[in-house]
Amino acid sequence: MSIGRINRTKGIALAAITSTAVAAGVILIQGAADADPTPSLADAKKQVADLQHQAETAGESANELRGQISASQARVKALQTAIGKQQGQVDAVKRQIGSLAVAGYQTSGISTTAQLLLSTNPDQFLSQASTAQAFAGQQNSALRRYQLAQGKLTDLQASEQTELGALQAVQAKQNGFVSQLNANLDKAQKVLDKLSAADRKRIEEENAREAENARKQRPTRDSTRTSNDKSIPNIPASGRGAIAINAALSQLGDPYVWGAAGPSSYDCSGLTMYAWGKAGVSLSHSSKAQAGEGRQVSRSELMPGDLIFYYSPISHVALYLGNGRIVHAPRPGKSVEIAPMDEMPINTMVRPG
């Protein structure tokens, strides 16, 4: 091979290597540009808070279906009880028909005329024939009762299947909201996983400190104050409102857990349901449902113990303490706490009971 040809071959190889390296560099640069950058601690906190709020919203949507599911389950149970009773009636009529059929068969082997001619006592036979006619009437009556009883049973069974289908549809919808809740919590965890170990520890310590500070604000059992924390002035509450407030404040520092209503964890509507339950007022486990379970009040009419609902559509609820503050279970990852009433957009206000 000539020297010129060798040099040309080396040049081609070098160009190919250079092109490959440049292409690889472009891919690496593009990959680095497409990769999610590590967020700052402040940005991570905001992203996590937003995702946790979205999880809470999905959780309250799932809670809203609790009432429908409970009512549907009650209807299914009532239908199943009715079906059991109706089946008993059908079985009883069937047994009666069976007895009549056997008795009828025993006298049906010979014609009525032949029986009369062969009878040694025609008068007695005619009397028996009259009884047989009545017997046939009983058979017809029993058959009619059976048809009615069986028809009612069929209707009840059809209603049960319809109700079961509706129940399964609502449960599937609720499961969808729960899946959304878990998906948002998973996304929040992925944001945290991008932080350094030191930053993750800092967030954990902040959350633990907030929960501990909240627990220190719990009212003492032998105190006449609403709270034993001197930074919280006496709350001018009375009656059932005072009972509800003290019940809620006694849970300060307890963790937010979706679907929980005590005794050691709560979601937002679970806390208000628990607190007002202690005051003898039954509320649904749903912020949207609770908004319709009382009398709406204006901001100027607010009294301690009233419920404040947030966002549109409603997805959060808190108890008003007075002095512009609330007690609530904020969102996943947080604990029951006292907060300013205006830190979230207010939708409506209601006085339960």
Short mmCIF file of C-alpha atoms in Angstrom, two decimals:
data_model
loop_
_atom_site.label_atom_id
_atom_site.label_comp_id
_atom_site.label_asym_id
_atom_site.label_seq_id
_atom_site.Cartn_x
_atom_site.Cartn_y
_atom_site.Cartn_z
CA MET A 1 0.00 0.00 0.00
CA SER A 2 1.39 3.47 -0.87
CA ILE A 3 2.23 6.06 1.76
CA GLY A 4 -0.45 8.40 0.39
CA ARG A 5 -3.10 5.74 0.60
CA ILE A 6 -2.10 4.92 4.20
CA ASN A 7 -2.35 8.58 5.18
CA ARG A 8 -5.75 8.87 3.54
CA THR A 9 -6.95 5.81 5.47
CA LYS A 10 -5.69 7.26 8.77
CA GLY A 11 -7.48 10.51 8.00
CA ILE A 12 -10.75 8.75 7.35
CA ALA A 13 -10.43 6.74 10.59
CA LEU A 14 -9.59 9.88 12.58
CA ALA A 15 -12.57 11.70 11.11
CA ALA A 16 -14.82 8.78 12.00
CA ILE A 17 -13.52 8.68 15.58
CA THR A 18 -13.92 12.44 15.92
CA SER A 19 -17.48 12.33 14.56
CA THR A 20 -18.37 9.51 16.94
CA ALA A 21 -16.93 11.42 19.90
CA VAL A 22 -18.78 14.58 18.92
CA ALA A 23 -22.04 12.64 18.54
CA ALA A 24 -21.53 10.97 21.90
CA GLY A 25 -20.82 14.33 23.46
CA VAL A 26 -24.00 15.77 22.00
CA ILE A 27 -26.00 12.81 23.37
CA LEU A 28 -24.45 13.19 26.81
CA ILE A 29 -25.10 16.92 26.83
CA GLN A 30 -28.68 16.37 25.65
CA GLY A 31 -29.19 13.70 28.29
CA ALA A 32 -27.89 16.00 30.98
CA ALA A 33 -30.17 18.76 29.75
CA ASP A 34 -33.20 16.43 29.74
CA ALA A 35 -32.49 15.03 33.23
CA ASP A 36 -34.43 16.63 36.06
CA PRO A 37 -32.15 18.98 37.98
CA THR A 38 -31.81 18.53 41.70
CA PRO A 39 -34.24 21.04 43.27
CA SER A 40 -33.23 23.45 45.97
CA LEU A 41 -34.49 22.71 49.47
CA ALA A 42 -37.06 25.51 49.19
CA ASP A 43 -38.29 24.33 45.78
CA ALA A 44 -38.47 20.74 47.00
CA LYS A 45 -40.58 21.76 50.00
CA LYS A 46 -42.98 23.65 47.73
CA GLN A 47 -43.26 20.76 45.27
CA VAL A 48 -43.85 18.29 48.09
CA ALA A 49 -46.48 20.54 49.70
CA ASP A 50 -48.32 20.91 46.37
CA LEU A 51 -48.27 17.16 45.73
CA GLN A 52 -49.38 16.40 49.27
CA HIS A 53 -52.26 18.86 48.89
CA GLN A 54 -53.26 17.13 45.65
CA ALA A 55 -53.16 13.85 47.56
CA GLU A 56 -55.42 15.32 50.24
CA THR A 57 -57.85 16.55 47.57
CA ALA A 58 -58.07 13.06 46.08
CA GLY A 59 -58.49 11.64 49.59
CA GLU A 60 -61.41 13.94 50.36
CA SER A 61 -63.01 13.01 47.03
CA ALA A 62 -62.71 9.39 48.12
CA ASN A 63 -64.15 10.30 51.52
CA GLU A 64 -67.12 11.94 49.82
CA LEU A 65 -68.11 8.55 48.42
CA ARG A 66 -68.17 6.94 51.88
CA GLY A 67 -71.78 7.98 52.45
CA GLN A 68 -72.90 6.58 49.09
CA ILE A 69 -71.06 3.31 49.74
CA SER A 70 -72.52 2.96 53.25
CA ALA A 71 -76.05 3.69 52.02
CA SER A 72 -75.66 1.26 49.13
CA GLN A 73 -74.29 -1.44 51.42
CA ALA A 74 -77.25 -0.92 53.75
CA ARG A 75 -79.69 -1.29 50.83
CA VAL A 76 -77.94 -4.46 49.66
CA LYS A 77 -78.13 -5.89 53.18
CA ALA A 78 -81.83 -5.02 53.46
CA LEU A 79 -82.52 -6.61 50.08
CA GLN A 80 -80.63 -9.74 51.04
CA THR A 81 -82.66 -10.00 54.26
CA ALA A 82 -85.89 -9.54 52.30
CA ILE A 83 -84.76 -12.15 49.77
CA GLY A 84 -84.12 -14.63 52.59
CA LYS A 85 -87.60 -14.09 54.02
CA GLN A 86 -89.24 -14.24 50.62
CA GLN A 87 -87.37 -17.43 49.76
CA GLY A 88 -88.79 -18.93 52.97
CA GLN A 89 -92.31 -18.05 51.82
CA VAL A 90 -91.70 -19.54 48.38
CA ASP A 91 -90.35 -22.74 49.93
CA ALA A 92 -93.35 -22.99 52.27
CA VAL A 93 -95.83 -22.66 49.38
CA LYS A 94 -93.84 -25.22 47.37
CA ARG A 95 -94.09 -27.70 50.23
CA GLN A 96 -97.84 -27.15 50.44
CA ILE A 97 -98.22 -27.68 46.70
CA GLY A 98 -96.17 -30.86 46.99
CA SER A 99 -98.46 -32.21 49.70
CA LEU A 100 -101.57 -31.35 47.68
CA ALA A 101 -100.09 -32.96 44.57
CA VAL A 102 -99.41 -36.23 46.41
CA ALA A 103 -102.91 -36.32 47.86
CA GLY A 104 -104.41 -35.51 44.47
CA TYR A 105 -102.43 -38.24 42.74
CA GLN A 106 -103.72 -40.86 45.16
CA THR A 107 -107.33 -40.22 44.08
CA SER A 108 -106.72 -39.56 40.37
CA GLY A 109 -106.20 -43.16 39.19
CA ILE A 110 -109.91 -43.87 38.47
CA SER A 111 -112.63 -41.72 36.97
CA THR A 112 -115.26 -40.06 39.12
CA THR A 113 -118.10 -41.99 37.36
CA ALA A 114 -116.38 -45.33 37.89
CA GLN A 115 -115.75 -44.49 41.53
CA LEU A 116 -119.45 -43.68 41.96
CA LEU A 117 -120.56 -46.94 40.30
CA LEU A 118 -118.14 -49.02 42.33
CA SER A 119 -118.83 -47.29 45.58
CA THR A 120 -120.67 -49.33 48.22
CA ASN A 121 -121.92 -46.07 49.72
CA PRO A 122 -122.85 -43.58 46.99
CA ASP A 123 -123.92 -40.91 49.49
CA GLN A 124 -120.54 -41.05 51.19
CA PHE A 125 -118.76 -40.92 47.84
CA LEU A 126 -120.69 -37.84 46.72
CA SER A 127 -119.70 -36.16 49.95
CA GLN A 128 -116.06 -37.06 49.27
CA ALA A 129 -116.34 -35.77 45.71
CA SER A 130 -117.51 -32.44 47.01
CA THR A 131 -114.46 -32.44 49.29
CA ALA A 132 -112.26 -33.27 46.27
CA GLN A 133 -113.58 -30.24 44.41
CA ALA A 134 -112.69 -28.09 47.35
CA PHE A 135 -109.32 -29.82 47.41
CA ALA A 136 -108.77 -28.86 43.75
CA GLY A 137 -109.62 -25.28 44.63
CA GLN A 138 -106.94 -25.36 47.32
CA GLN A 139 -104.43 -26.54 44.73
CA ASN A 140 -105.28 -23.65 42.41
CA SER A 141 -105.08 -21.17 45.27
CA ALA A 142 -101.70 -22.54 46.33
CA LEU A 143 -100.41 -22.27 42.77
CA ARG A 144 -101.50 -18.64 42.58
CA ARG A 145 -99.76 -17.90 45.89
CA TYR A 146 -96.63 -19.58 44.60
CA GLN A 147 -96.63 -17.51 41.41
CA LEU A 148 -97.00 -14.28 43.40
CA ALA A 149 -94.33 -15.27 45.93
CA GLN A 150 -91.91 -16.38 43.21
CA GLY A 151 -92.51 -13.17 41.24
CA LYS A 152 -91.75 -11.04 44.28
CA LEU A 153 -88.61 -13.08 44.94
CA THR A 154 -87.45 -12.57 41.35
CA ASP A 155 -88.03 -8.80 41.64
CA LEU A 156 -86.05 -8.64 44.88
CA GLN A 157 -83.18 -10.61 43.35
CA ALA A 158 -83.11 -8.28 40.33
CA SER A 159 -83.05 -5.25 42.65
CA GLU A 160 -80.17 -6.81 44.57
CA GLN A 161 -78.14 -7.27 41.40
CA THR A 162 -78.82 -3.68 40.34
CA GLU A 163 -77.78 -2.36 43.77
CA LEU A 164 -74.66 -4.55 43.81
CA GLY A 165 -73.68 -3.16 40.40
CA ALA A 166 -74.13 0.41 41.64
CA LEU A 167 -72.12 -0.37 44.77
CA GLN A 168 -69.27 -1.84 42.76
CA ALA A 169 -69.24 1.22 40.48
CA VAL A 170 -68.97 3.62 43.43
CA GLN A 171 -66.28 1.48 45.05
CA ALA A 172 -64.31 1.47 41.79
CA LYS A 173 -64.59 5.27 41.66
CA GLN A 174 -63.35 5.53 45.23
CA ASN A 175 -60.47 3.19 44.43
CA GLY A 176 -59.55 5.52 41.57
CA PHE A 177 -59.30 8.48 43.94
CA VAL A 178 -57.21 6.42 46.36
CA SER A 179 -54.88 5.55 43.47
CA GLN A 180 -54.54 9.27 42.70
CA LEU A 181 -53.75 9.93 46.35
CA ASN A 182 -51.02 7.29 46.42
CA ALA A 183 -49.61 8.42 43.06
CA ASN A 184 -49.20 11.99 44.34
CA LEU A 185 -47.57 10.76 47.54
CA ASP A 186 -45.17 8.67 45.45
CA LYS A 187 -44.30 11.75 43.37
CA ALA A 188 -43.68 13.72 46.56
CA GLN A 189 -41.35 11.01 47.81
CA LYS A 190 -39.43 11.06 44.52
CA VAL A 191 -38.88 14.79 44.94
CA LEU A 192 -37.50 14.17 48.43
CA ASP A 193 -35.31 11.35 47.15
CA LYS A 194 -33.51 13.83 44.85
CA LEU A 195 -32.34 15.85 47.85
CA SER A 196 -29.15 15.18 49.70
CA ALA A 197 -29.29 13.04 52.81
CA ALA A 198 -28.58 16.16 54.89
CA ASP A 199 -31.53 18.06 53.37
CA ARG A 200 -33.89 15.11 53.83
CA LYS A 201 -32.83 14.86 57.46
CA ARG A 202 -33.42 18.60 57.89
CA ILE A 203 -37.00 18.25 56.60
CA GLU A 204 -37.65 15.25 58.87
CA GLU A 205 -36.35 17.17 61.86
CA GLU A 206 -38.51 20.20 60.99
CA ASN A 207 -41.64 18.04 60.75
CA ALA A 208 -40.80 16.28 64.03
CA ARG A 209 -40.18 19.63 65.73
CA GLU A 210 -43.50 21.02 64.45
CA ALA A 211 -45.36 17.94 65.74
CA GLU A 212 -43.66 18.18 69.14
CA ASN A 213 -44.43 21.90 69.44
CA ALA A 214 -48.05 21.16 68.56
CA ARG A 215 -48.28 18.44 71.22
CA LYS A 216 -47.01 20.95 73.80
CA GLN A 217 -50.03 23.12 73.00
CA ARG A 218 -52.52 20.43 74.00
CA PRO A 219 -54.88 21.45 76.81
CA THR A 220 -54.29 19.95 80.23
CA ARG A 221 -57.07 17.79 81.60
CA ASP A 222 -57.38 19.75 84.84
CA SER A 223 -57.16 23.19 83.29
CA THR A 224 -60.08 25.51 82.69
CA ARG A 225 -58.14 27.08 79.82
CA THR A 226 -58.74 25.87 76.29
CA SER A 227 -54.98 25.42 75.98
CA ASN A 228 -52.09 25.33 78.42
CA ASP A 229 -49.82 27.11 75.93
CA LYS A 230 -49.45 30.69 77.20
CA SER A 231 -49.07 31.91 73.60
CA ILE A 232 -52.71 30.97 73.02
CA PRO A 233 -55.14 33.30 74.82
CA ASN A 234 -58.36 31.94 76.27
CA ILE A 235 -60.80 31.00 73.54
CA PRO A 236 -64.27 32.45 74.19
CA ALA A 237 -66.08 29.21 73.44
CA SER A 238 -69.03 27.69 75.24
CA GLY A 239 -71.42 24.78 74.97
CA ARG A 240 -70.89 22.23 72.24
CA GLY A 241 -68.44 24.49 70.40
CA ALA A 242 -66.12 24.46 73.42
CA ILE A 243 -66.34 20.67 73.66
CA ALA A 244 -65.48 20.30 69.95
CA ILE A 245 -62.54 22.71 70.23
CA ASN A 246 -61.07 20.98 73.26
CA ALA A 247 -61.45 17.61 71.54
CA ALA A 248 -59.60 18.89 68.47
CA LEU A 249 -56.87 20.62 70.49
CA SER A 250 -56.29 17.42 72.44
CA GLN A 251 -55.15 15.84 69.15
CA LEU A 252 -52.47 18.47 68.40
CA GLY A 253 -49.36 16.78 67.06
CA ASP A 254 -51.16 13.64 65.87
CA PRO A 255 -50.21 12.71 62.28
CA TYR A 256 -52.35 13.21 59.20
CA VAL A 257 -53.44 9.84 57.79
CA TRP A 258 -56.00 9.62 55.02
CA GLY A 259 -59.24 7.98 56.10
CA ALA A 260 -58.38 8.19 59.81
CA ALA A 261 -60.74 9.64 62.43
CA GLY A 262 -58.83 8.84 65.61
CA PRO A 263 -57.86 8.00 68.15
CA SER A 264 -54.23 8.79 67.21
CA SER A 265 -54.32 9.95 63.57
CA TYR A 266 -56.70 11.97 61.41
CA ASP A 267 -57.40 13.44 58.04
CA CYS A 268 -59.04 16.88 57.91
CA SER A 269 -62.69 15.76 57.90
CA GLY A 270 -61.85 12.90 60.26
CA LEU A 271 -60.65 15.42 62.85
CA THR A 272 -63.75 17.63 62.61
CA MET A 273 -66.02 14.57 62.66
CA TYR A 274 -64.23 13.30 65.77
CA ALA A 275 -64.28 16.68 67.53
CA TRP A 276 -67.96 17.41 66.94
CA GLY A 277 -68.80 13.79 67.72
CA LYS A 278 -67.46 14.43 71.23
CA ALA A 279 -70.00 17.26 71.42
CA GLY A 280 -72.83 14.93 70.44
CA VAL A 281 -73.11 16.07 66.81
CA SER A 282 -72.78 13.45 64.08
CA LEU A 283 -70.95 14.58 60.93
CA SER A 284 -70.06 12.72 57.75
CA HIS A 285 -66.44 11.77 57.08
CA SER A 286 -66.20 14.15 54.13
CA SER A 287 -65.39 17.87 53.99
CA LYS A 288 -67.83 18.43 51.11
CA ALA A 289 -70.62 16.59 52.93
CA GLN A 290 -69.94 18.45 56.21
CA ALA A 291 -70.41 21.77 54.38
CA GLY A 292 -74.09 20.86 54.09
CA GLU A 293 -74.51 19.60 57.66
CA GLY A 294 -75.14 22.83 59.49
CA ARG A 295 -76.12 26.46 59.11
CA GLN A 296 -73.98 28.68 56.93
CA VAL A 297 -72.57 31.71 58.71
CA SER A 298 -70.77 34.83 57.55
CA ARG A 299 -67.27 35.81 58.58
CA SER A 300 -68.65 38.35 61.01
CA GLU A 301 -70.82 35.65 62.63
CA LEU A 302 -68.01 33.14 63.14
CA MET A 303 -67.85 31.60 66.59
CA PRO A 304 -65.27 29.19 68.06
CA GLY A 305 -66.11 25.66 66.98
CA ASP A 306 -67.58 26.67 63.62
CA LEU A 307 -66.24 24.84 60.58
CA ILE A 308 -64.33 26.66 57.84
CA PHE A 309 -64.15 25.01 54.41
CA TYR A 310 -61.41 25.70 51.89
CA TYR A 311 -60.77 25.59 48.13
CA SER A 312 -63.21 25.26 45.25
CA PRO A 313 -64.45 22.61 45.01
CA ILE A 314 -64.25 22.04 48.77
CA SER A 315 -61.38 19.74 49.71
CA HIS A 316 -60.37 20.83 53.24
CA VAL A 317 -62.05 21.67 56.54
CA ALA A 318 -60.87 23.13 59.86
CA LEU A 319 -62.33 24.19 63.22
CA TYR A 320 -62.35 27.90 63.96
CA LEU A 321 -60.66 28.79 67.26
CA GLY A 322 -61.27 32.50 67.28
CA ASN A 323 -58.75 35.33 66.96
CA GLY A 324 -58.23 34.49 63.29
CA ARG A 325 -56.95 30.98 63.86
CA ILE A 326 -57.96 27.40 63.17
CA VAL A 327 -57.03 23.92 64.32
CA HIS A 328 -56.85 21.32 61.55
CA ALA A 329 -55.13 18.25 60.11
CA PRO A 330 -53.30 19.96 57.24
CA ARG A 331 -52.20 17.30 54.74
CA PRO A 332 -50.15 14.11 54.39
CA GLY A 333 -46.75 14.43 56.01
CA LYS A 334 -48.01 16.95 58.58
CA SER A 335 -49.65 16.79 62.00
CA VAL A 336 -52.70 18.37 63.61
CA GLU A 337 -51.77 22.00 64.22
CA ILE A 338 -52.97 25.53 64.89
CA ALA A 339 -52.71 27.87 61.91
CA PRO A 340 -53.97 31.24 60.60
CA MET A 341 -57.48 30.90 59.17
CA ASP A 342 -56.57 32.80 55.99
CA GLU A 343 -53.56 30.74 54.94
CA MET A 344 -55.84 28.90 52.46
CA PRO A 345 -58.65 30.24 50.22
CA ILE A 346 -61.91 30.11 52.19
CA ASN A 347 -64.98 28.68 50.46
CA THR A 348 -67.72 28.73 53.11
CA MET A 349 -68.34 28.61 56.86
CA VAL A 350 -70.86 26.44 58.73
CA ARG A 351 -72.10 26.04 62.30
CA PRO A 352 -72.83 22.33 62.96
CA GLY A 353 -75.71 21.06 65.03
#
